PDB file of C-alpha atoms and ligand atoms in Angstrom:
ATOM      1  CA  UNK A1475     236.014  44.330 103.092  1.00  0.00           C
ATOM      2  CA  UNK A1476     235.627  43.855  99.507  1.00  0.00           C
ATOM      3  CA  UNK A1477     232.735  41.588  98.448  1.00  0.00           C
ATOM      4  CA  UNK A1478     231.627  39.535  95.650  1.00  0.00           C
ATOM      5  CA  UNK A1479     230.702  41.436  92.083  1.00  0.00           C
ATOM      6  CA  UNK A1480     230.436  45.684  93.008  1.00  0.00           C
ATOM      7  CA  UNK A1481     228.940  45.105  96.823  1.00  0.00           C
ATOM      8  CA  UNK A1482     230.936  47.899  98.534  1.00  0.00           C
ATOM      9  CA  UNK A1483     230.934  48.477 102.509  1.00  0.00           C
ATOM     10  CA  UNK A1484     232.002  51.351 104.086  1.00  0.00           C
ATOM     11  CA  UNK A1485     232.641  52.073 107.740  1.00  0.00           C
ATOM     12  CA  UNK A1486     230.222  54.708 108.932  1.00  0.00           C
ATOM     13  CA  UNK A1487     231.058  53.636 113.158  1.00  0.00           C
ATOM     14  CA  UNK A1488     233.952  52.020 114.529  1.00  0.00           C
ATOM     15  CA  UNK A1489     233.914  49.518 116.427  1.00  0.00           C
ATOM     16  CA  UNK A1490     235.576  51.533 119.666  1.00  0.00           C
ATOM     17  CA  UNK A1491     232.909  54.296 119.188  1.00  0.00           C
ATOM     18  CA  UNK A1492     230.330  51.882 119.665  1.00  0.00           C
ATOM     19  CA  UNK A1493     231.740  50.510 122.428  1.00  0.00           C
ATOM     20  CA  UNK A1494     232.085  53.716 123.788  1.00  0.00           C
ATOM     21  CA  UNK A1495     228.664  54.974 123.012  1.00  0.00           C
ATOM     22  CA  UNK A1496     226.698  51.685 124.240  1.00  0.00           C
ATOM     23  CA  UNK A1497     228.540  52.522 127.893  1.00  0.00           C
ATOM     24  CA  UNK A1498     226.894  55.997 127.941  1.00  0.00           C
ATOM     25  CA  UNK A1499     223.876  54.347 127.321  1.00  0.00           C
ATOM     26  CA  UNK A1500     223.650  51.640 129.681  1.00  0.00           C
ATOM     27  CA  UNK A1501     225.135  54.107 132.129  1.00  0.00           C
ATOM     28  CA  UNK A1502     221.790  56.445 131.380  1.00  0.00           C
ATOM     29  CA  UNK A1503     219.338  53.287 131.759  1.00  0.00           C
ATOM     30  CA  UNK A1504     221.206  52.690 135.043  1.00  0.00           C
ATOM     31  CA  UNK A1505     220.417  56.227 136.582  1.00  0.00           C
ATOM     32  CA  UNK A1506     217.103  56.756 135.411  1.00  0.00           C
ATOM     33  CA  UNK A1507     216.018  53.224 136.790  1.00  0.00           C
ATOM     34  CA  UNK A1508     218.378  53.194 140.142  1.00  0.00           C
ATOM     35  CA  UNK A1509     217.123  51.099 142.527  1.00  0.00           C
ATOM     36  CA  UNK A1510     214.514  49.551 140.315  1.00  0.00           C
ATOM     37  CA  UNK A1511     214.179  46.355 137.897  1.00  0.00           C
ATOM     38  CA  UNK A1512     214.668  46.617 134.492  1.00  0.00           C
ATOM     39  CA  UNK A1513     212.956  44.279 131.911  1.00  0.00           C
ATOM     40  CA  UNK A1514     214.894  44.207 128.384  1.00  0.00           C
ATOM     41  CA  UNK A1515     212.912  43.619 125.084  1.00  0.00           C
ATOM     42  CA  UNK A1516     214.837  42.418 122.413  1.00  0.00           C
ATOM     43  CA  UNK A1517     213.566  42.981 118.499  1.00  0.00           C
ATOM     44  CA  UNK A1518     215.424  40.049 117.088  1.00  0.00           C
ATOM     45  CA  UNK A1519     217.448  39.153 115.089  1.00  0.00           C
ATOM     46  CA  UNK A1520     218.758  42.493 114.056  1.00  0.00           C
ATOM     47  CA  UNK A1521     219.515  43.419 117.855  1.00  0.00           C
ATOM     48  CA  UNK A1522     220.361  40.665 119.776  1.00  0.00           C
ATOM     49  CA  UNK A1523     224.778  41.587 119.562  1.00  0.00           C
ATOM     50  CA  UNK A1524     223.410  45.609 120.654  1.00  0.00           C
ATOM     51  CA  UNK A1525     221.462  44.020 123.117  1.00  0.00           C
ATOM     52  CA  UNK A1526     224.116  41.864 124.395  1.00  0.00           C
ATOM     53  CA  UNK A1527     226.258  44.427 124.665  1.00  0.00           C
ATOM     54  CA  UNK A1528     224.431  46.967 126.703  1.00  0.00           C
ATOM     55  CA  UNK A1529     222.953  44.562 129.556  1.00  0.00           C
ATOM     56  CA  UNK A1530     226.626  43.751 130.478  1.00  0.00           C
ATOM     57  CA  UNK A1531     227.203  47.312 131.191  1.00  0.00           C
ATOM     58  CA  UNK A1532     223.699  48.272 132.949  1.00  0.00           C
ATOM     59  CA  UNK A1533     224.286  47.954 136.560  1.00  0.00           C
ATOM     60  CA  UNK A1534     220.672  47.107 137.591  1.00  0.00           C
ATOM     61  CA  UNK A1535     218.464  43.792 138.305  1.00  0.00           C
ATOM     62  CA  UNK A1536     217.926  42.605 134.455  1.00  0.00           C
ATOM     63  CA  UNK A1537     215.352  40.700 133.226  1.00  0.00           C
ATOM     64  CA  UNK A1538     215.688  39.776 129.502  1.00  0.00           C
ATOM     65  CA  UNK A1539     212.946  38.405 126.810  1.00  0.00           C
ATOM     66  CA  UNK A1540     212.661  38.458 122.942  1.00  0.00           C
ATOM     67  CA  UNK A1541     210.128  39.093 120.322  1.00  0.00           C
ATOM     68  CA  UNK A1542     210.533  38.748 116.702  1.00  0.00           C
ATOM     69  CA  UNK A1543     208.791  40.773 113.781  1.00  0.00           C
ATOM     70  CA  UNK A1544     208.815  39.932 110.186  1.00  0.00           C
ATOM     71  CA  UNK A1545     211.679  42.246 108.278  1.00  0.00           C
ATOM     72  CA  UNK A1546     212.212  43.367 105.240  1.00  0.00           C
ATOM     73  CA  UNK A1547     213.580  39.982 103.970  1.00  0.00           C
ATOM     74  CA  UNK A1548     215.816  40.661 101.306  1.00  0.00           C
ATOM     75  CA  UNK A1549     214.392  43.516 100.642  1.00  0.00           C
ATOM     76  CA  UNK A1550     216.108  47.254 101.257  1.00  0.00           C
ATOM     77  CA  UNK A1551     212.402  49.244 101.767  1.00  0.00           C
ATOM     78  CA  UNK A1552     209.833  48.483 104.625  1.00  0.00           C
ATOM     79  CA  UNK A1553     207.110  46.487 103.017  1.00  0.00           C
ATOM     80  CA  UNK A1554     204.767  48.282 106.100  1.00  0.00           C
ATOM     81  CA  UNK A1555     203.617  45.051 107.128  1.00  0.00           C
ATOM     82  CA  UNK A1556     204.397  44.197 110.486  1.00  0.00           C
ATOM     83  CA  UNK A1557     203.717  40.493 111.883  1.00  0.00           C
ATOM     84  CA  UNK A1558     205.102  39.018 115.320  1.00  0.00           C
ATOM     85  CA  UNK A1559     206.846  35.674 114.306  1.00  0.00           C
ATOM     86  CA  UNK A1560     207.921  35.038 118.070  1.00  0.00           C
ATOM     87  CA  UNK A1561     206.268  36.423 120.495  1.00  0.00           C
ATOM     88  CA  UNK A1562     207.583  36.878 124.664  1.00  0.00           C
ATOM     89  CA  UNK A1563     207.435  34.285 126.801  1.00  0.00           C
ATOM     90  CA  UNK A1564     206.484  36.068 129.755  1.00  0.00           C
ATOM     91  CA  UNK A1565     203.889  38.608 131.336  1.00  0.00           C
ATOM     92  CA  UNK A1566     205.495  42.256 130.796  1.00  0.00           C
ATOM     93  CA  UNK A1567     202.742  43.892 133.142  1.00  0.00           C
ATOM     94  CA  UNK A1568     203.660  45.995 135.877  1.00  0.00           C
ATOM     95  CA  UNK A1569     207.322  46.053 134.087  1.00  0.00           C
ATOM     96  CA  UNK A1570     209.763  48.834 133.625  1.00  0.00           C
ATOM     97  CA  UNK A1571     210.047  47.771 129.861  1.00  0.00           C
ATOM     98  CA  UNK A1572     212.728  48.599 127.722  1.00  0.00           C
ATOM     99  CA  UNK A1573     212.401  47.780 123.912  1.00  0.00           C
ATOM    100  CA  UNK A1574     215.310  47.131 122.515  1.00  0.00           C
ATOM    101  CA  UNK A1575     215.706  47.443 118.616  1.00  0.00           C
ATOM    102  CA  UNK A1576     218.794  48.043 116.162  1.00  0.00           C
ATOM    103  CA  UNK A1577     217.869  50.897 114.212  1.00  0.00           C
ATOM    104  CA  UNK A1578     214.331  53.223 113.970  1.00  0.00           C
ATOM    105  CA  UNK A1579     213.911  53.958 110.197  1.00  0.00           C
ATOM    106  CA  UNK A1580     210.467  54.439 108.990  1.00  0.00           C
ATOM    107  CA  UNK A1581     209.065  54.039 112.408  1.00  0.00           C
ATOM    108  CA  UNK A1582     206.268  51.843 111.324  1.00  0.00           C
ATOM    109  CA  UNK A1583     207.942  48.309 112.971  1.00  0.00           C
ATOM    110  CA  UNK A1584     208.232  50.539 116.289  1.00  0.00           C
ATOM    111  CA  UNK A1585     204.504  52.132 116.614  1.00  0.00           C
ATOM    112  CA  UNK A1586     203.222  48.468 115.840  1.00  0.00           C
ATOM    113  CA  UNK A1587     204.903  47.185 118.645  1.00  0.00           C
ATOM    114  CA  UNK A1588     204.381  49.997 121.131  1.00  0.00           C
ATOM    115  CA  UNK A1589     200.876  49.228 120.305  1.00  0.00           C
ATOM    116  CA  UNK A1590     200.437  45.451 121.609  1.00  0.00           C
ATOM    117  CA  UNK A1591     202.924  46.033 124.220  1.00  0.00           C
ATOM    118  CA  UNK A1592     201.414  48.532 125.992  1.00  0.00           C
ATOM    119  CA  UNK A1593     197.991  47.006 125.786  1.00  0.00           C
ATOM    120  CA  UNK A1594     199.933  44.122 127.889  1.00  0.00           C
ATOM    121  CA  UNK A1595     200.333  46.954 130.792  1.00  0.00           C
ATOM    122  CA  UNK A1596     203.501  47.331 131.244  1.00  0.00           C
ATOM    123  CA  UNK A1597     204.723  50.306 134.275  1.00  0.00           C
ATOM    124  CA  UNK A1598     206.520  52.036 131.382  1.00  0.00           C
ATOM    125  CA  UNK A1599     207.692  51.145 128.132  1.00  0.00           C
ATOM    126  CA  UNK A1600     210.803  53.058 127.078  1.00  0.00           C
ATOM    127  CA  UNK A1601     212.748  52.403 123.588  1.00  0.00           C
ATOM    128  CA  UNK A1602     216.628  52.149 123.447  1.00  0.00           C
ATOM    129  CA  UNK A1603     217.637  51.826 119.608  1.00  0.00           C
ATOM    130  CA  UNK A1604     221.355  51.635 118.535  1.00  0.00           C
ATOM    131  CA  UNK A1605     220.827  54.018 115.351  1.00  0.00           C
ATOM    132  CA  UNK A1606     218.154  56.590 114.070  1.00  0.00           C
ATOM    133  CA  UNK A1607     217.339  57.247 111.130  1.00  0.00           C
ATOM    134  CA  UNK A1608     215.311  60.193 111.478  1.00  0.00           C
ATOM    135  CA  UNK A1609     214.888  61.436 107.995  1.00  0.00           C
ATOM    136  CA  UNK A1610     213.302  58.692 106.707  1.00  0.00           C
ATOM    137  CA  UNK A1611     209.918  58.446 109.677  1.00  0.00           C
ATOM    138  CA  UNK A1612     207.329  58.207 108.341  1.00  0.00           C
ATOM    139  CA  UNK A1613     205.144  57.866 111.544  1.00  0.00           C
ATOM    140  CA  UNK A1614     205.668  61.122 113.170  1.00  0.00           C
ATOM    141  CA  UNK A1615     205.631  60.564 116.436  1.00  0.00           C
ATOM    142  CA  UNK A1616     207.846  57.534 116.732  1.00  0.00           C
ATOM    143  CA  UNK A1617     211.042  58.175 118.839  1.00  0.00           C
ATOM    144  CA  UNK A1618     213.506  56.491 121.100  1.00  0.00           C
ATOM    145  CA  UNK A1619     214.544  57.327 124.484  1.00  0.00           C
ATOM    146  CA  UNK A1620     217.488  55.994 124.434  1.00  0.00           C
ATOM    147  CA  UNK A1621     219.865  56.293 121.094  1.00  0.00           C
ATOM    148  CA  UNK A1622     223.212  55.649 120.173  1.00  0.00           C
ATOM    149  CA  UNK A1623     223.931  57.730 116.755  1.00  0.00           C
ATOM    150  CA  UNK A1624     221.311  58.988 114.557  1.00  0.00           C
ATOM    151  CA  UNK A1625     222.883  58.475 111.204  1.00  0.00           C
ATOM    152  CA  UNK A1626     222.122  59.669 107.611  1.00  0.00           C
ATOM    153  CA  UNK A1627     219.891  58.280 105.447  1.00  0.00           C
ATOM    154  CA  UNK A1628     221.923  55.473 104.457  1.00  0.00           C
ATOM    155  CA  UNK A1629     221.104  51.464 104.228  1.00  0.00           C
ATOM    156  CA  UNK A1630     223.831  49.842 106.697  1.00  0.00           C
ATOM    157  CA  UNK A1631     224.814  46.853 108.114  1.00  0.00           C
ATOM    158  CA  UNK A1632     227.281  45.007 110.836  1.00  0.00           C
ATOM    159  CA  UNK A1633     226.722  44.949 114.438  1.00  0.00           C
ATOM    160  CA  UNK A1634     223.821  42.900 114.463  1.00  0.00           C
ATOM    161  CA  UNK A1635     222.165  44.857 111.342  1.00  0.00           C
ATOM    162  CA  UNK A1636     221.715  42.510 108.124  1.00  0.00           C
ATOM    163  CA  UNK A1637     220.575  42.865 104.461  1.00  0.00           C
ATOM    164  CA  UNK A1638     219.339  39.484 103.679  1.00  0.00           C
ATOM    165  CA  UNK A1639     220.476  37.716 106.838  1.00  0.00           C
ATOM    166  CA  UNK A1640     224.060  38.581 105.557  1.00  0.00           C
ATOM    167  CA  UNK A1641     227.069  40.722 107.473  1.00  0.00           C
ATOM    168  CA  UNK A1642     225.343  40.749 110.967  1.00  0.00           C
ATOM    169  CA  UNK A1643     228.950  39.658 112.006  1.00  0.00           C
ATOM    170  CA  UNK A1644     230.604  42.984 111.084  1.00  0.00           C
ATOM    171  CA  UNK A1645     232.331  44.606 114.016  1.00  0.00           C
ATOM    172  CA  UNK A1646     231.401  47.816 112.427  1.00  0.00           C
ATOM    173  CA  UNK A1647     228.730  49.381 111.221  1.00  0.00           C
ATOM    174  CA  UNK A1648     228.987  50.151 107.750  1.00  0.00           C
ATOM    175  CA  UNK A1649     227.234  51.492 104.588  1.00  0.00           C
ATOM    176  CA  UNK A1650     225.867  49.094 101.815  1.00  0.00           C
ATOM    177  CA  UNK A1651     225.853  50.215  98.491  1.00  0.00           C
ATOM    178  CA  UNK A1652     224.336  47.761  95.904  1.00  0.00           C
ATOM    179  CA  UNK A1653     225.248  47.416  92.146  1.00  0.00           C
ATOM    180  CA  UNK A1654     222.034  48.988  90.321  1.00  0.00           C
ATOM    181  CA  UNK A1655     219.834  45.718  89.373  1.00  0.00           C
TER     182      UNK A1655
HETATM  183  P1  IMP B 258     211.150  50.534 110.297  1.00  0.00           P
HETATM  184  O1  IMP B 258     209.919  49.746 110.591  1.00  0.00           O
HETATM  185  O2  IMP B 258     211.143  51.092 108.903  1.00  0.00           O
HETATM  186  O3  IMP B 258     211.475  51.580 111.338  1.00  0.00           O
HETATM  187  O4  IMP B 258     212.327  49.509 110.200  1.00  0.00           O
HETATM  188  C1  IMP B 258     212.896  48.926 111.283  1.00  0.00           C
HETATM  189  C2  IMP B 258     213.625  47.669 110.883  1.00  0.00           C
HETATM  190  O5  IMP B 258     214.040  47.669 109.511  1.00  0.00           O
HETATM  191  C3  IMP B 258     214.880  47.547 111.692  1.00  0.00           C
HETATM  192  O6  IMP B 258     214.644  46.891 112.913  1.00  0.00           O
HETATM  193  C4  IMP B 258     215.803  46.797 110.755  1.00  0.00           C
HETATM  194  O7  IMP B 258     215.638  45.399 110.906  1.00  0.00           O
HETATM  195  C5  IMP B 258     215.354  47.208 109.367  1.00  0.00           C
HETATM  196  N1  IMP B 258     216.198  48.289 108.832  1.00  0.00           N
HETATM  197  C6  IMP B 258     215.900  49.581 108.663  1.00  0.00           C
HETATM  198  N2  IMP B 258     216.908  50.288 108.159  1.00  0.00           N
HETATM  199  C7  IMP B 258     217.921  49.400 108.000  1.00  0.00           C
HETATM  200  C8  IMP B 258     219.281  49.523 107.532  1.00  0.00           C
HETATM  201  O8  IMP B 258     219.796  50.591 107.157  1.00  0.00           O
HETATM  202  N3  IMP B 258     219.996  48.371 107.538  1.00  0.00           N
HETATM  203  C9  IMP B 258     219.515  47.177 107.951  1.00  0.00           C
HETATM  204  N4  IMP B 258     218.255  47.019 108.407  1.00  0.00           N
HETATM  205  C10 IMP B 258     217.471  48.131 108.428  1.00  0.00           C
HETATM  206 MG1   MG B 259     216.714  43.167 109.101  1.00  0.00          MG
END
């Protein structure tokens, strides 16, 4: 899809992989928690279609709430500021938690909110992310339990992923690449 001025996108994951890969995943969350609940945490906006996409295919009793965290607005780097605009509506303690974000990059949004989740008490608090970006942590310990592709370090949108609320709509994810400013 050709864009406006020299915006280029480029596929990085078809649509059929994801597909495929957010299956496997929901198929892992399903054996690791048979027989239990599962209560889904969804990092909005960027991973509400991810989201929707993987409760359909875990075959478990689903509970589902959102929270949302300032982003980088229109901005490409994290600003390291981390701020809950929304928070959940409900209780998560005692829960089987699963956070569920879009894609781990610097880690920083992720340690914030593994910090005031688990002070809610929670039974566990596990992290499915559709992408990693692991080169670019920069809080070391930061990691999800559940991934679908770790990727390169490369700024990318569709599926859910935006850059300045635009091309959340793609069916693929795909790589940005700006005109210099
Ligand atoms: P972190 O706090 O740096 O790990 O950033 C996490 C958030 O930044 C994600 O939930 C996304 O909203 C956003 N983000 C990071 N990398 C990208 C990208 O390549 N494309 C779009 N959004 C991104
Ligand atoms: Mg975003």
């Amino acid at each position: 899809m050709a864009d406006k001025g020299r915006t280029h996108l480029k596929t990085l994951i078809r649509r059929s992989a994801i597909q495929k890969r957010v299956r496997e995943v929901a198929q892992q969350i399903t054996k690791d928690f048979k027989g239990e609940r599962v209560h889904l945490v969804g990092v909005l906006k960027g991973a509400c279609i991810f989201l929707s996409d993987l409760i359909r295919e875990i075959d478990l009793e689903v509970s589902l709430d959102f929270i949302a965290v300032s982003s980088y607005g229109k901005d490409k780097q994290s600003s390291g500021q981390v701020r809950v605009l929304k928070d959940l509506d409900s209780s998560i303690e005692g829960l089987n938690v699963i956070l569920v974000e879009d894609i781990l990059d610097t880690g920083l949004t992720l340690s914030y909110l593994q910090r005031i989740l688990l002070q809610r008490r929670p039974r566990v608090l596990k992290v499915a992310a559709l992408l990693d970006k692991p080169s670019r942590r920069l809080i070391k310990d930061i990691r999800g339990d559940y991934i679908g592709f770790p990727i390169p370090n490369e700024f990318v949108v569709g599926y859910g992923l935006d850059y300045a609320e635009r091309y959340r709509n793609l069916k693929d994810v795909c790589i940005l690449s700006l005109p210099p400013e």
